[in-house]
């Protein structure tokens, strides 16, 4: 059996992942999986249910038990959490929740199941090329200058983004790093269409 086509797009906050992932997916006729929304959903659910996001055992149980549906809208146990995913409270705690090994184990398994069900996809996150899909057809690691990344972040305060970057880059399990065989692409001053063409040329 041939492997489903996976395009892995990783990078820090504001590097252009979501925009590029959507455009690449459209060109290839694939769907996009935004894995960040899964970590955000577990964080939001913990806050909603009064579970301490810093309690590794409790958030692992939550991540294991939840019925999670991710797409244009994100539902956890039937509750639509879409509007809460980019709140300040979630921004502040998501990297803490994402550093819990049990949460990562569970969500990585679900990401692999999603790709199997969808017959491939464009998957964006922090550890997609390095851990989740080490055999992806193409691995892209996007970067951009600090000023450009701050501009793209919109509402999130620069200190909050910097804090997430620090936690994501420094955690023990699956830190944010480019896989050794990833194409590192600086998107500062590059048009989306141009970035997409370059990625497609690697397929
Ligand atoms: O807002 P931005 O697009 O930068 O982030 P996101 O993709 O929504 O991810 C939010 C947070 O989830 C990140 O800061 C990481 O802490 C975590 N994350 C992760 O650990 N691994 C992934 N594959 C995706 C996201």
XYZ file of C-alpha atoms and ligand atoms in Angstrom:
228
model
C 0.000 0.000 0.000
C 1.289 3.474 -0.798
C 1.695 5.911 2.083
C -0.823 8.795 2.175
C 0.668 12.125 1.102
C 1.650 14.247 4.102
C 3.077 17.749 3.924
C 4.513 18.759 7.324
C 4.645 22.466 8.115
C 6.300 23.528 11.363
C 7.535 26.795 12.788
C 7.156 29.282 15.639
C 4.248 31.670 16.231
C 3.746 34.138 13.383
C 5.970 32.332 10.916
C 3.056 32.010 8.469
C 2.154 28.347 9.009
C -1.633 28.574 8.831
C -1.797 30.765 5.735
C 0.786 28.698 3.888
C -0.736 25.383 4.997
C -4.177 26.386 3.705
C -2.792 27.540 0.356
C -0.674 24.397 -0.132
C -3.637 22.188 0.772
C -5.866 23.937 -1.729
C -3.330 23.422 -4.503
C -2.966 19.730 -3.675
C -6.644 19.035 -2.991
C -5.866 17.977 0.573
C -7.324 18.961 3.935
C -5.429 20.833 6.643
C -4.937 19.680 10.220
C -4.050 22.521 12.586
C -2.516 20.571 15.478
C -2.142 23.753 17.550
C -5.936 23.907 17.773
C -5.897 20.497 19.493
C -3.476 21.668 22.215
C -5.545 24.836 22.510
C -8.781 22.834 22.828
C -7.431 20.682 25.675
C -6.244 23.850 27.436
C -9.584 25.562 26.971
C -11.448 22.483 28.184
C -9.279 22.291 31.324
C -10.085 25.931 32.128
C -13.774 25.341 31.469
C -13.913 22.262 33.697
C -11.839 23.737 36.512
C -8.945 21.317 35.950
C -5.567 22.850 36.841
C -3.698 23.062 33.473
C -0.435 22.581 35.397
C -1.562 19.260 36.850
C 0.058 16.819 34.382
C -1.936 13.759 35.491
C -5.286 15.516 35.347
C -4.727 17.140 31.928
C -3.510 13.812 30.559
C -6.745 12.163 31.728
C -8.709 15.017 30.144
C -6.848 14.704 26.809
C -7.349 10.943 26.794
C -11.064 11.019 27.534
C -12.212 13.940 25.395
C -14.126 13.459 22.161
C -12.306 16.021 20.008
C -13.509 17.178 16.577
C -11.194 19.530 14.714
C -12.003 21.380 11.526
C -13.287 24.867 10.773
C -14.879 24.613 14.224
C -13.377 22.775 17.167
C -15.673 20.733 19.399
C -14.785 19.018 22.651
C -17.400 16.598 23.974
C -19.916 18.328 21.723
C -19.137 21.835 23.062
C -17.993 24.359 20.445
C -14.761 25.855 21.811
C -13.733 27.678 18.609
C -14.170 31.181 20.026
C -12.100 30.466 23.133
C -9.057 28.971 21.407
C -7.175 32.244 20.925
C -8.192 33.868 24.208
C -5.543 35.370 26.464
C -6.105 32.659 29.057
C -5.455 29.906 26.517
C -2.438 31.734 25.041
C -0.979 31.910 28.519
C -1.368 28.232 29.358
C -1.282 26.293 26.092
C 2.501 25.819 26.070
C 2.350 24.477 29.619
C -0.294 21.921 28.643
C 1.646 21.091 25.457
C 4.744 20.261 27.520
C 2.957 17.383 29.301
C 4.221 14.084 27.779
C 0.885 12.280 28.305
C -1.022 15.016 26.479
C 1.427 14.917 23.570
C 1.297 11.118 23.339
C -2.477 11.214 23.132
C -2.766 14.081 20.648
C -0.013 12.711 18.392
C -1.922 9.434 18.165
C -5.062 11.312 17.179
C -3.139 13.331 14.566
C -1.918 10.097 12.963
C -5.444 8.686 13.018
C -6.784 11.872 11.384
C -4.301 11.527 8.516
C -5.116 7.846 8.058
C -8.835 8.671 7.925
C -8.388 11.575 5.501
C -5.950 9.779 3.199
C -3.177 12.310 3.880
C -3.166 16.047 4.493
C -1.222 19.186 5.166
C -0.379 19.087 8.865
C 0.847 22.173 10.667
C 2.369 22.447 14.119
C 5.652 22.380 16.013
C 6.794 18.734 15.860
C 5.117 17.383 12.732
C 8.259 16.714 10.662
C 10.392 15.792 13.661
C 8.043 13.461 15.581
C 4.509 12.998 14.259
C 5.280 12.253 10.595
C 9.015 11.605 10.249
C 8.321 10.097 6.790
C 6.335 13.071 5.443
C 6.765 13.645 1.688
C 7.927 17.209 2.366
C 8.947 18.859 5.608
C 8.917 22.621 5.799
C 10.147 24.709 8.714
C 8.966 28.298 8.364
C 10.678 31.247 9.995
C 10.317 35.044 9.793
C 12.052 38.011 11.369
C 10.974 38.957 14.906
C 9.402 42.202 13.663
C 7.412 40.404 10.958
C 6.257 37.681 13.344
C 5.103 40.302 15.880
C 3.180 42.101 13.131
C 1.417 38.883 12.065
C 0.399 37.888 15.576
C -2.348 40.518 15.687
C -3.961 40.628 19.126
C -1.555 38.474 21.087
C 0.933 40.565 23.084
C 4.595 40.203 22.026
C 5.478 39.061 25.575
C 2.927 36.259 25.338
C 4.318 35.074 21.990
C 7.887 35.250 23.314
C 6.884 33.223 26.340
C 5.315 30.498 24.186
C 8.369 30.400 21.922
C 10.629 29.996 24.939
C 8.541 27.185 26.456
C 8.028 25.442 23.092
C 11.739 25.576 22.254
C 12.924 24.512 25.697
C 10.606 21.648 26.647
C 11.963 18.146 27.081
C 9.480 16.287 24.891
C 9.331 17.269 21.208
C 10.767 20.778 21.455
C 10.308 23.095 18.502
C 13.223 22.228 16.209
C 13.577 21.845 12.460
C 13.920 18.169 11.460
C 17.355 17.499 9.962
C 15.742 16.894 6.561
C 13.338 19.878 6.692
C 13.488 22.735 4.187
C 13.955 25.879 6.276
C 12.141 28.768 4.618
C 12.254 32.396 5.747
C 8.895 33.964 4.830
C 9.809 37.579 5.722
C 9.002 39.808 2.729
C 7.834 36.833 0.658
C 4.418 36.664 -1.009
C 2.305 33.658 -0.004
C 1.998 32.454 -3.616
C 5.745 32.510 -3.988
C 6.284 30.472 -0.793
C 3.652 27.962 -1.931
C 5.328 27.501 -5.345
C 8.638 26.841 -3.665
C 7.098 24.204 -1.371
C 5.330 22.502 -4.288
C 8.621 22.354 -6.169
C 9.968 20.069 -3.398
C 7.261 17.454 -3.872
O -0.647 30.762 17.466
P 0.265 29.828 16.748
O -0.151 29.523 15.358
O 1.651 30.184 16.886
O 0.223 28.510 17.593
P -0.594 27.181 17.428
O -0.113 26.453 16.214
O -2.035 27.474 17.552
O -0.080 26.367 18.708
C -0.368 26.833 20.006
C 0.577 26.139 20.974
O 0.340 24.734 20.928
C 2.064 26.298 20.693
O 2.597 27.477 21.282
C 2.632 25.019 21.326
O 2.793 25.187 22.713
C 1.530 24.009 21.120
N 1.763 23.117 19.961
C 2.625 22.056 20.131
O 3.245 21.923 21.182
N 2.796 21.136 19.147
C 2.143 21.254 17.986
N 2.309 20.336 17.042
C 1.278 22.349 17.775
C 1.117 23.279 18.776
